[in-house]
PDB file of C-alpha atoms in Angstrom:
ATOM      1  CA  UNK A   1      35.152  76.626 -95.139  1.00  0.00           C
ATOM      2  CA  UNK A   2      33.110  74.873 -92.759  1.00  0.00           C
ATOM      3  CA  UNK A   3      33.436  73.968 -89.413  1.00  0.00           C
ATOM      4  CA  UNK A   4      33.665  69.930 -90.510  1.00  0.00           C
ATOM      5  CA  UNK A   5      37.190  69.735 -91.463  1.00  0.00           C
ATOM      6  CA  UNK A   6      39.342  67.337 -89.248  1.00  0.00           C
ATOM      7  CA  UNK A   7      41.917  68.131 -87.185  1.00  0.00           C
ATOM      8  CA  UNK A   8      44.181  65.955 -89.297  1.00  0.00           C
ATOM      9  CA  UNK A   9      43.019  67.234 -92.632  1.00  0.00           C
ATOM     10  CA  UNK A  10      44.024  70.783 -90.862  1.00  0.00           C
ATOM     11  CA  UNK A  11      47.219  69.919 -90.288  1.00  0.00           C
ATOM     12  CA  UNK A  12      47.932  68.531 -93.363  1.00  0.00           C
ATOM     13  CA  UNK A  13      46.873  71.439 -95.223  1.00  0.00           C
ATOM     14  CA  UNK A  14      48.499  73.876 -93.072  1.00  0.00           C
ATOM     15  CA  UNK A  15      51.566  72.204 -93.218  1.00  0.00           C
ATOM     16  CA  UNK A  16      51.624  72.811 -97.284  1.00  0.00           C
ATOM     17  CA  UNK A  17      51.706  76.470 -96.227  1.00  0.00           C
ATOM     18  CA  UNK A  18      54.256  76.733 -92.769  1.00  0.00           C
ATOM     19  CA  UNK A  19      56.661  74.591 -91.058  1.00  0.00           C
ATOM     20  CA  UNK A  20      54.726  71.649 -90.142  1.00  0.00           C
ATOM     21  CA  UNK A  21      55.758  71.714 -86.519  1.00  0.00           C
ATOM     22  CA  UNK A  22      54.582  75.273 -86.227  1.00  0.00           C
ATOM     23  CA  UNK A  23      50.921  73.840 -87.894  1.00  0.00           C
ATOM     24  CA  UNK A  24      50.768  71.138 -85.149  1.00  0.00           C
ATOM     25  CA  UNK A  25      51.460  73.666 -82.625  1.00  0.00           C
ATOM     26  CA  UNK A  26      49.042  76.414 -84.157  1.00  0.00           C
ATOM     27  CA  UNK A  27      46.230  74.102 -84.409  1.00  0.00           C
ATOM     28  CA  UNK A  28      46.878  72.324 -80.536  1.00  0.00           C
ATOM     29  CA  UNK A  29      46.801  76.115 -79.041  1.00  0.00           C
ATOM     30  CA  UNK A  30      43.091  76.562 -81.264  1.00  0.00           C
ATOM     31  CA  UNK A  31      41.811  73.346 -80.279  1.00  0.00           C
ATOM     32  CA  UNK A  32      43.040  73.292 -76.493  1.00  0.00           C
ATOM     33  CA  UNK A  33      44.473  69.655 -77.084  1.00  0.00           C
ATOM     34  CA  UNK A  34      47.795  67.716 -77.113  1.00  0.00           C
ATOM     35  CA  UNK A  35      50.062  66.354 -79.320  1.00  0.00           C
ATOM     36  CA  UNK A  36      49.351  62.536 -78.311  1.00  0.00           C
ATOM     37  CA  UNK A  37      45.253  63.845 -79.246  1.00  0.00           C
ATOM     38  CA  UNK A  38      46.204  65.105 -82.457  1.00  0.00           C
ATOM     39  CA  UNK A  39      47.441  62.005 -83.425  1.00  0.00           C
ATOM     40  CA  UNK A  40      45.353  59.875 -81.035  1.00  0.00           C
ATOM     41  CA  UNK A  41      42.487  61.101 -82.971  1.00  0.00           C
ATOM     42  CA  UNK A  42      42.856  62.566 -86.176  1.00  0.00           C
ATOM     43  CA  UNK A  43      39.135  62.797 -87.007  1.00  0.00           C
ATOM     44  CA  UNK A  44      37.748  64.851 -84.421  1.00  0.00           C
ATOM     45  CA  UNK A  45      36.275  67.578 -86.060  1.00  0.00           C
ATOM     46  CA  UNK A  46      36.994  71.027 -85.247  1.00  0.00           C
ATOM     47  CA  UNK A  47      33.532  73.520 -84.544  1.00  0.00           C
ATOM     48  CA  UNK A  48      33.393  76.671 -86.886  1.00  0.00           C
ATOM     49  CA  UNK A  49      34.847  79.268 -84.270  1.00  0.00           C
ATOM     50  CA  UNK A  50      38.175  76.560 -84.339  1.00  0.00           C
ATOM     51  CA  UNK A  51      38.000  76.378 -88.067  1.00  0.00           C
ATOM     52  CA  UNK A  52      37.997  80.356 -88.501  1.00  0.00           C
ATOM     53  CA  UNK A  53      40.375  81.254 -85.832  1.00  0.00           C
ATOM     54  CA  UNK A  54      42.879  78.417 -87.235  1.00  0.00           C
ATOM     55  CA  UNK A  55      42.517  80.347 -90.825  1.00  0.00           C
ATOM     56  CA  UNK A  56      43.128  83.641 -88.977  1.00  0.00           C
ATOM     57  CA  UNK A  57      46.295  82.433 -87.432  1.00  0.00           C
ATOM     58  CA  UNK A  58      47.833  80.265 -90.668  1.00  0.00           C
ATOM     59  CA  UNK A  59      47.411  83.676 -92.355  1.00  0.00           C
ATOM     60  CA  UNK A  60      49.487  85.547 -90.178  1.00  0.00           C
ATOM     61  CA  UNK A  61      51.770  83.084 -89.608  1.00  0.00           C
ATOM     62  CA  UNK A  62      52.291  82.930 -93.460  1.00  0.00           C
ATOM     63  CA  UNK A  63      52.747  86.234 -93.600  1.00  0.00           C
ATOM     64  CA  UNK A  64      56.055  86.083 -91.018  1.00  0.00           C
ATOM     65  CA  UNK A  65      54.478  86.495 -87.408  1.00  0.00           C
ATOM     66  CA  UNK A  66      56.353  84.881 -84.589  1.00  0.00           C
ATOM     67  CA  UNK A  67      54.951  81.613 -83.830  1.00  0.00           C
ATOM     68  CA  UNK A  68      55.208  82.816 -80.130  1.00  0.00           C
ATOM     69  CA  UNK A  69      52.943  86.039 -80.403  1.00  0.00           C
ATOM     70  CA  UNK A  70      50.514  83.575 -82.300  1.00  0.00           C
ATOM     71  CA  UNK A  71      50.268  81.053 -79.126  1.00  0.00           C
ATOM     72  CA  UNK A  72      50.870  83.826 -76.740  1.00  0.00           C
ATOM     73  CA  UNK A  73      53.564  82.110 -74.831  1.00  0.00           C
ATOM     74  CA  UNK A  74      57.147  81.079 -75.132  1.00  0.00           C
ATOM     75  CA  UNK A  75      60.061  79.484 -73.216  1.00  0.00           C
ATOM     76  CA  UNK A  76      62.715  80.910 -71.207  1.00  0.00           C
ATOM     77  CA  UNK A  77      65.265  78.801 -68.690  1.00  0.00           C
ATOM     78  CA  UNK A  78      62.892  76.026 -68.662  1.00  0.00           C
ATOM     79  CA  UNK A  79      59.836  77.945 -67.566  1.00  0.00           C
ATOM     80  CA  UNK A  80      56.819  78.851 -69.939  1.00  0.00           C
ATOM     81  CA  UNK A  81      55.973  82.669 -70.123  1.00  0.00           C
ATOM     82  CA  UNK A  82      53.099  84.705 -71.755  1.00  0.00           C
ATOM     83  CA  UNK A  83      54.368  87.052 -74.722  1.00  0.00           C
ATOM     84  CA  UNK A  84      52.506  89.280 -76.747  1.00  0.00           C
ATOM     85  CA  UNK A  85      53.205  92.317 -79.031  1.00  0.00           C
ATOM     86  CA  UNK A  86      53.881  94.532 -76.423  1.00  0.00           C
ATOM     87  CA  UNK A  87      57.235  92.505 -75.329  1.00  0.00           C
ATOM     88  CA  UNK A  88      59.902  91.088 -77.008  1.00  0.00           C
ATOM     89  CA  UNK A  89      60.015  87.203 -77.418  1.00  0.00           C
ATOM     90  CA  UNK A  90      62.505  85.625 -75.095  1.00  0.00           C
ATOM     91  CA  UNK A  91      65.862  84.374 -76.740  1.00  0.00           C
ATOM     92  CA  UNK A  92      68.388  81.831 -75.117  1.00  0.00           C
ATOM     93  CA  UNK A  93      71.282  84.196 -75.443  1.00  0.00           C
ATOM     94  CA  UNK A  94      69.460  85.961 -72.515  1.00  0.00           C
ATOM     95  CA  UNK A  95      70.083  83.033 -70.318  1.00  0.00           C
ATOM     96  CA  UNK A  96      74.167  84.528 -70.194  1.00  0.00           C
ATOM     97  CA  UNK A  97      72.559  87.433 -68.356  1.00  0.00           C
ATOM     98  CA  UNK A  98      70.853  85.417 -66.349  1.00  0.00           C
ATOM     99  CA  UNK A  99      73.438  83.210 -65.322  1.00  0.00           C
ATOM    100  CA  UNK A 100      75.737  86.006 -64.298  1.00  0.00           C
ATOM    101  CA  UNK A 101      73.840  87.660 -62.412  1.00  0.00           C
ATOM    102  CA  UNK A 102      72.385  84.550 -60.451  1.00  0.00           C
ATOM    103  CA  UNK A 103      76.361  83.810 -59.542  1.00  0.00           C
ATOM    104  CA  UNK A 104      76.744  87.106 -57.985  1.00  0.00           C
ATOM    105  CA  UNK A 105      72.942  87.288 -56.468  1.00  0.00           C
ATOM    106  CA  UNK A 106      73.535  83.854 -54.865  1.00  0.00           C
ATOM    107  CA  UNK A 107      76.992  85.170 -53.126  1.00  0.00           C
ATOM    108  CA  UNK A 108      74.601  87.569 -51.029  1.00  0.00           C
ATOM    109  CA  UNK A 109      72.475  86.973 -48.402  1.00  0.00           C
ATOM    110  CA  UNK A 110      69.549  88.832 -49.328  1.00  0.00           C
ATOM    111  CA  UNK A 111      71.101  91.069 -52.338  1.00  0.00           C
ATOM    112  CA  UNK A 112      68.671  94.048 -53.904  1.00  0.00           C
ATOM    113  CA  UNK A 113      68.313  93.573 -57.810  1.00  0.00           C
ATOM    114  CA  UNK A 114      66.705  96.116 -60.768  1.00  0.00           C
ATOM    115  CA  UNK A 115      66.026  94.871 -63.829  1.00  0.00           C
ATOM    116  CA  UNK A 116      66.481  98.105 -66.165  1.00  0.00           C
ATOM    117  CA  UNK A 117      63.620  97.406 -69.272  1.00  0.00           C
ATOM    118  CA  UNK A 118      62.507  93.911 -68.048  1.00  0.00           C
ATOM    119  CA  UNK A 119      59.728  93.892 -71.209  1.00  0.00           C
ATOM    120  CA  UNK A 120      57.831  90.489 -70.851  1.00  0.00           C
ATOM    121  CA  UNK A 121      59.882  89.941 -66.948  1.00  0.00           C
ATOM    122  CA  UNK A 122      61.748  87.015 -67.585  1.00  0.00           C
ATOM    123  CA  UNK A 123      65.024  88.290 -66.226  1.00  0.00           C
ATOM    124  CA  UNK A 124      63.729  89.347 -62.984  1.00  0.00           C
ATOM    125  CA  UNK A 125      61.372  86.491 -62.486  1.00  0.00           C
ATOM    126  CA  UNK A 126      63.738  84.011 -63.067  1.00  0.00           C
ATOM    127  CA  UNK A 127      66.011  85.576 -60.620  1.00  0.00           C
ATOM    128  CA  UNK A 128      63.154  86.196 -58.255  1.00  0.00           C
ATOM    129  CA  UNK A 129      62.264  82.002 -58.383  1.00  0.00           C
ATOM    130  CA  UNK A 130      65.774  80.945 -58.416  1.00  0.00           C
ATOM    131  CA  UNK A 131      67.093  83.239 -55.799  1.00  0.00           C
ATOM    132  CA  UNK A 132      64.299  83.227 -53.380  1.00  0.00           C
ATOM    133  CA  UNK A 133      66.087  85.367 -50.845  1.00  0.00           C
ATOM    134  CA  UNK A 134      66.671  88.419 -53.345  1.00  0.00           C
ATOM    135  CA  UNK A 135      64.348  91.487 -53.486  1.00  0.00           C
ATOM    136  CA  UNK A 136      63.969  91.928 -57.475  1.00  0.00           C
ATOM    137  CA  UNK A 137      62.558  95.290 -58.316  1.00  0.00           C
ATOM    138  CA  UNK A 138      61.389  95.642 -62.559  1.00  0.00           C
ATOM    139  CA  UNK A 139      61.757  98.743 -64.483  1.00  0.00           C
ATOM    140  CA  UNK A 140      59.676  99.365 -67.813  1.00  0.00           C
ATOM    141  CA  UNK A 141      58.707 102.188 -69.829  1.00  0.00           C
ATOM    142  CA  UNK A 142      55.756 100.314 -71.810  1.00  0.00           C
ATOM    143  CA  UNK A 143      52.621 100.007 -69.400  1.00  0.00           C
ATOM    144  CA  UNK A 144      51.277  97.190 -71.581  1.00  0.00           C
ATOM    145  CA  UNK A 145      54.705  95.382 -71.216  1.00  0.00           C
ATOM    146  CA  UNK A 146      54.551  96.032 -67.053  1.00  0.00           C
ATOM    147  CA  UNK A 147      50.940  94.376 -67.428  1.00  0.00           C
ATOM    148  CA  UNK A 148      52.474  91.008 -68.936  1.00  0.00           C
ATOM    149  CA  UNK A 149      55.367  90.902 -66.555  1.00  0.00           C
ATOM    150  CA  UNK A 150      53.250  90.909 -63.989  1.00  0.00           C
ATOM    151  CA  UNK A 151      51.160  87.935 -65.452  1.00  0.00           C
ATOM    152  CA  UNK A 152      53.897  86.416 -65.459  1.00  0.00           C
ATOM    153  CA  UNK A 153      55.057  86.455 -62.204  1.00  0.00           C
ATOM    154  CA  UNK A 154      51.625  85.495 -61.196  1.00  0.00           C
ATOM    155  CA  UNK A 155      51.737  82.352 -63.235  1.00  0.00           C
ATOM    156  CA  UNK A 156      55.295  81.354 -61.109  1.00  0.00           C
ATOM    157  CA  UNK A 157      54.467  82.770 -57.574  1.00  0.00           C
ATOM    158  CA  UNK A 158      57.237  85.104 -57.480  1.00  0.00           C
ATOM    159  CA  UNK A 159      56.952  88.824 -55.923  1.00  0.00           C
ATOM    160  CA  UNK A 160      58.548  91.116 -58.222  1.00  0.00           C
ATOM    161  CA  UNK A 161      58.396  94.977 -56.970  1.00  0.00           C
ATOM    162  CA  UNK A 162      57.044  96.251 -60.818  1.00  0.00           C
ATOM    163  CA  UNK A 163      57.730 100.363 -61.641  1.00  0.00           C
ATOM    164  CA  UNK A 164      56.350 102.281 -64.558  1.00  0.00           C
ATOM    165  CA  UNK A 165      59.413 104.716 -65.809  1.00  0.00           C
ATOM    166  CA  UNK A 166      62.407 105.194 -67.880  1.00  0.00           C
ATOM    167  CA  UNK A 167      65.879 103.704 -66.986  1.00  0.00           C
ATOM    168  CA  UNK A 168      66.309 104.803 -63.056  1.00  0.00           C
ATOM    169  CA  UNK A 169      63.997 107.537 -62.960  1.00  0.00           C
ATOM    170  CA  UNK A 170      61.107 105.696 -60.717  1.00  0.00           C
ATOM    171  CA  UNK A 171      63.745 104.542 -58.647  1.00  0.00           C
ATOM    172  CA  UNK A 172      64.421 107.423 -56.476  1.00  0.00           C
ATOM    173  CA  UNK A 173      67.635 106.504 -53.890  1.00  0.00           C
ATOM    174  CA  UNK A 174      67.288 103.247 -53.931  1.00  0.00           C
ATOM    175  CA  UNK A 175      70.959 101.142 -54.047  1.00  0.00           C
ATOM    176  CA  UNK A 176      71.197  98.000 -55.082  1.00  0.00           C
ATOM    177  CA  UNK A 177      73.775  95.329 -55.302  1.00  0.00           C
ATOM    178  CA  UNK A 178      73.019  94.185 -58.830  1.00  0.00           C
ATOM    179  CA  UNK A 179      71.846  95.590 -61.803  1.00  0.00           C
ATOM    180  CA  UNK A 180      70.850  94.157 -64.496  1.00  0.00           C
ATOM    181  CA  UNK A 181      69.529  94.932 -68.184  1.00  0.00           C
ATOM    182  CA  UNK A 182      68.831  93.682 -71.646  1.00  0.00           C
ATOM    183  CA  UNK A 183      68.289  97.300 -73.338  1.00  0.00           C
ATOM    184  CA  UNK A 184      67.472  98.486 -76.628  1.00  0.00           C
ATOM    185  CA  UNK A 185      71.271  97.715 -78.752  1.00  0.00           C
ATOM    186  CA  UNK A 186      70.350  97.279 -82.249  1.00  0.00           C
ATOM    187  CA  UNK A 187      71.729  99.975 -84.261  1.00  0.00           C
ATOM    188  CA  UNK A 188      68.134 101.917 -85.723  1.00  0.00           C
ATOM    189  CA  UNK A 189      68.220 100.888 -89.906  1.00  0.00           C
ATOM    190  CA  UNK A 190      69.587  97.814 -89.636  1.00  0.00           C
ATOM    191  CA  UNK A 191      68.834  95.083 -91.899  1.00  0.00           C
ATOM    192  CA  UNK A 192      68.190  92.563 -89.098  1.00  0.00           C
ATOM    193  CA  UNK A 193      65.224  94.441 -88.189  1.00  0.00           C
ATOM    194  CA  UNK A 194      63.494  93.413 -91.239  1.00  0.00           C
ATOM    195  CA  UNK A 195      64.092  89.844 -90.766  1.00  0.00           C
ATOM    196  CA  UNK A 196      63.236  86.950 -88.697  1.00  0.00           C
ATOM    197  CA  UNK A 197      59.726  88.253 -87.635  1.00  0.00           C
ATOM    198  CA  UNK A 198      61.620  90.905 -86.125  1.00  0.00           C
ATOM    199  CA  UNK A 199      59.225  93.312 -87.822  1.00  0.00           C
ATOM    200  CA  UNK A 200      56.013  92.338 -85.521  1.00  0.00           C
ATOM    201  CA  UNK A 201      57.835  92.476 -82.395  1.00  0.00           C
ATOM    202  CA  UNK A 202      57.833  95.941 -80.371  1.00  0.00           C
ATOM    203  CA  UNK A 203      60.947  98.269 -82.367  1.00  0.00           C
ATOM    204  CA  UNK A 204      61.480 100.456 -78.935  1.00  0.00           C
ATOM    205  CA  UNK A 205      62.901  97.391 -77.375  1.00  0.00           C
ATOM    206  CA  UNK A 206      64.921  96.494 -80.251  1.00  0.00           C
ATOM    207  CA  UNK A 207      66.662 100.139 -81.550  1.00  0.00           C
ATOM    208  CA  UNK A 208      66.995 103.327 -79.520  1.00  0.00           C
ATOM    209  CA  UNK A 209      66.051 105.032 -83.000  1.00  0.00           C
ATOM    210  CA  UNK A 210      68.614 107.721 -83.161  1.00  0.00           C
ATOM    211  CA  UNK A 211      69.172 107.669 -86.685  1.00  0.00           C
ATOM    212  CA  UNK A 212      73.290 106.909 -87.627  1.00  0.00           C
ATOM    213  CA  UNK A 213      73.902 106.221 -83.851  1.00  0.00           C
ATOM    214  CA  UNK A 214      75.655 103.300 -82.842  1.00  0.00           C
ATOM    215  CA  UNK A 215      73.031 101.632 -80.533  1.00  0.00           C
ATOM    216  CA  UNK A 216      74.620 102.323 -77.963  1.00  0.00           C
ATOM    217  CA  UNK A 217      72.441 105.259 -76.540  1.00  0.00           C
ATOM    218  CA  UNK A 218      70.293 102.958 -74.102  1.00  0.00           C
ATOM    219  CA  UNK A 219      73.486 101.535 -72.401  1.00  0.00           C
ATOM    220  CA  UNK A 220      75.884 104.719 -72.063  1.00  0.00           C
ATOM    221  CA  UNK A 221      72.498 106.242 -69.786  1.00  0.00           C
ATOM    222  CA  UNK A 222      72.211 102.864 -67.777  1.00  0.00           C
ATOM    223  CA  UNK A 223      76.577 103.106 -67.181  1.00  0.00           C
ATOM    224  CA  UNK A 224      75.968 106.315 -66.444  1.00  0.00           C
ATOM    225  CA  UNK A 225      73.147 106.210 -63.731  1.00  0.00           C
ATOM    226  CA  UNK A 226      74.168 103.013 -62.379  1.00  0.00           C
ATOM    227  CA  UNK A 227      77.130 105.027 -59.674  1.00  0.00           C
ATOM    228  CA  UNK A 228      74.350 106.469 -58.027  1.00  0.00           C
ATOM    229  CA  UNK A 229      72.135 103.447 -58.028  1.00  0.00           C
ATOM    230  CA  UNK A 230      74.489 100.836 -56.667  1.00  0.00           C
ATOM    231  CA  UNK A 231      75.801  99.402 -53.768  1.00  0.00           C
ATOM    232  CA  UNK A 232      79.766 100.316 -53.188  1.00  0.00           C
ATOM    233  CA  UNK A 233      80.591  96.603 -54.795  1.00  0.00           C
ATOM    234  CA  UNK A 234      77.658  96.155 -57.019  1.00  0.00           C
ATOM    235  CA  UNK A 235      77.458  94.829 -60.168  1.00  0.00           C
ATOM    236  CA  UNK A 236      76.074  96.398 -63.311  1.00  0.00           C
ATOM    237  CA  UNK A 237      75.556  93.391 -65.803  1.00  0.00           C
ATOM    238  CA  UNK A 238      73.993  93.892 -69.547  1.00  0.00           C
ATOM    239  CA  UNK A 239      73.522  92.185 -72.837  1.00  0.00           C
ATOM    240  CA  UNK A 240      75.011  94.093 -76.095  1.00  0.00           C
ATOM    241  CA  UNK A 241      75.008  93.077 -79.527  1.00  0.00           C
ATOM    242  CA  UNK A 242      77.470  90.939 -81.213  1.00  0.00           C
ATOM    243  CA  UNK A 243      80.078  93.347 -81.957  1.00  0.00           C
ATOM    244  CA  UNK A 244      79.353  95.545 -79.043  1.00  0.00           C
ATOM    245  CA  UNK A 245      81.949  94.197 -76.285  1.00  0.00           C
ATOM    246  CA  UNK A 246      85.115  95.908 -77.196  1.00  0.00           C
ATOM    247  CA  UNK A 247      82.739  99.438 -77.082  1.00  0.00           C
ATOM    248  CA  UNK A 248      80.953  98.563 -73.689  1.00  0.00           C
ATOM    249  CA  UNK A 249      83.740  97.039 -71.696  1.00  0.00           C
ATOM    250  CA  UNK A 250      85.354 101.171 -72.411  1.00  0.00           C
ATOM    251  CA  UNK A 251      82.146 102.433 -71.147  1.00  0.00           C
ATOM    252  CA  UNK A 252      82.727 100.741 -68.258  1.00  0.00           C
ATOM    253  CA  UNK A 253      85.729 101.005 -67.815  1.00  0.00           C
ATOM    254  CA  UNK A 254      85.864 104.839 -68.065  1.00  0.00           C
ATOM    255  CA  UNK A 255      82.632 105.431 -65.556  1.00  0.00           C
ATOM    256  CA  UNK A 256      85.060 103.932 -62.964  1.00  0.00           C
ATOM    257  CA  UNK A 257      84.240 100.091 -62.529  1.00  0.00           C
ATOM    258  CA  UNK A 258      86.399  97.649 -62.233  1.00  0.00           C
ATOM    259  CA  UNK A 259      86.742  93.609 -62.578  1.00  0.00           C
ATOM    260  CA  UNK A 260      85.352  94.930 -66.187  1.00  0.00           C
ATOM    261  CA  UNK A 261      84.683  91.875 -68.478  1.00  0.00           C
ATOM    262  CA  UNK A 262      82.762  90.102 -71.246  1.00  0.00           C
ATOM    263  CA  UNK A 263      80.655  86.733 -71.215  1.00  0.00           C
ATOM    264  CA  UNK A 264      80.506  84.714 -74.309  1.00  0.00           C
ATOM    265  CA  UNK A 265      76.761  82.958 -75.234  1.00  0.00           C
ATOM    266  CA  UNK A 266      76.825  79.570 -77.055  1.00  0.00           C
ATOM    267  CA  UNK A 267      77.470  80.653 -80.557  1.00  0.00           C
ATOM    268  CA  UNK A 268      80.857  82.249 -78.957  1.00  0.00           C
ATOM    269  CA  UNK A 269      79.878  85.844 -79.054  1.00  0.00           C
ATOM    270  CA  UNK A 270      80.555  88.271 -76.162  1.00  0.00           C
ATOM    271  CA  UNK A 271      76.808  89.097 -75.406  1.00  0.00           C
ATOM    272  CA  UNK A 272      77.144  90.073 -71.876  1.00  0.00           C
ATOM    273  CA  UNK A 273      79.608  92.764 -70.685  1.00  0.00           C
ATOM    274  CA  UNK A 274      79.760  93.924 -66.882  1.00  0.00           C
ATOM    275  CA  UNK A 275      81.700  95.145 -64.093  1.00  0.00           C
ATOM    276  CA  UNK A 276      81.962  95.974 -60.443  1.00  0.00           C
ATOM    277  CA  UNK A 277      81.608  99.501 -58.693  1.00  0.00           C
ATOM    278  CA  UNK A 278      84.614 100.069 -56.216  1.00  0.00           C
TER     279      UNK A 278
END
């Protein structure tokens, strides 16, 4: 192929390939332009480093990879954050999590929050812009997902206190009056994880991997380390699978918190379980 081909003959023969939509966007990230170019000018030609890196992403788009990974970005609440391998891509069920734990943030006057596994930082950022008056502190395992978070709270001037470690262990005495974490839940073998692109995104932020667990592993060690990491009053909030409620609100329940409850997302599923330590 050479580098002549148009940017609407492009399109068009991507489209015979992938969702059209998901061509238009492909091709606007290669060719640094917008929607009202692409169709403002159909004929400009794209050079041969376009043309081959346009191949190189239809291919692996064909093949299954998340449109997201392929543009390196993706939405969240509104705001536009980098993604890559190394995180997970940001869903809208998240937004429950978020929306709890901004109506309990905003009842304090300057309340302390952890994000337990913040990945690509969208939980804590969003807090951090929307509750200006918060400190937000972000735990992660993954160096390489700590390095995107902090792009990303760059890119929307917040100050986000980042740590390297597992679960509470870089967090030393700290207290807090909120916790908050989207762990590892899916249960390791199952079928899910070999659809939906779920495949190319990072597995340790999907599965805990114990083999004929319940994925539940991630979120008894977060109930149980959250005692000595809150505020008497605190709030430990978390998102769960879809059939995970019933088994989180009795972890809860029997590590001693109380107001112990679930949060439904838009489909009507309790995604978000919490409670409140005496």
């Amino acid at each position: 192929m050479t580098g002549n081909e148009s940017i609407g003959a492009a399109w068009r023969r991507a489209s015979q390939r992938i969702d059209r939509l998901d061509a238009r966007l492909l091709l606007e990230h290669v060719c640094q332009i917008r929607h009202t170019d692409l169709i403002a000018h159909p004929e400009r030609e794209l050079t041969t480093a376009q043309a081959a890196r346009f191949d190189a992403l239809l291919d692996r788009r064909a093949a299954g990879e998340p449109l997201a990974y392929l543009v390196e970005s993706a939405f969240f609440h509104g705001l536009e954050f980098v993604v890559s391998p190394d995180v997970l891509i940001p869903r809208e069920d998240t937004g429950v999590l978020v929306a709890q734990a901004l109506e309990r943030a905003k009842a304090i006057p300057a309340p302390a929050v952890v994000d337990l596994g913040t990945g690509s930082g969208i939980v804590a950022i969003v807090l951090a812009k929307l509750c200006p008056n918060a400190e937000v502190t972000a735990v992660d395992v993954s160096p390489a997902a700590l390095a995107v978070a902090r792009t990303n709270a760059e890119r929307h001037g917040v100050h986000v206190r980042f740590l390297l470690g597992d679960w509470y262990s870089p967090l030393g005495e700290k207290r807090f009056d909120l916790i908050v974490s989207n762990p590892p839940y899916v249960v390791d073998g199952d079928p899910h994880l070999a659809q939906n692109g779920l495949p190319f995104e990072p597995q340790t932020a999907l599965t805990d991997g114990v083999a004929g667990g319940d994925g539940l592993d991630c979120i008894r060690a977060i109930v149980d380390g959250a005692s000595a990491h809150l505020q008497p009053g605190g709030w430990l909030l978390m998102e769960h699978g879809y059939d995970q409620a019933v088994q989180v609100r009795e972890l809860l329940a029997a590590a001693g918190f109380s107001d112990v409850a679930s949060w439904r997302d838009s489909a009507a599923i309790e995604r978000v379980s919490g409670g409140c330590l005496p």
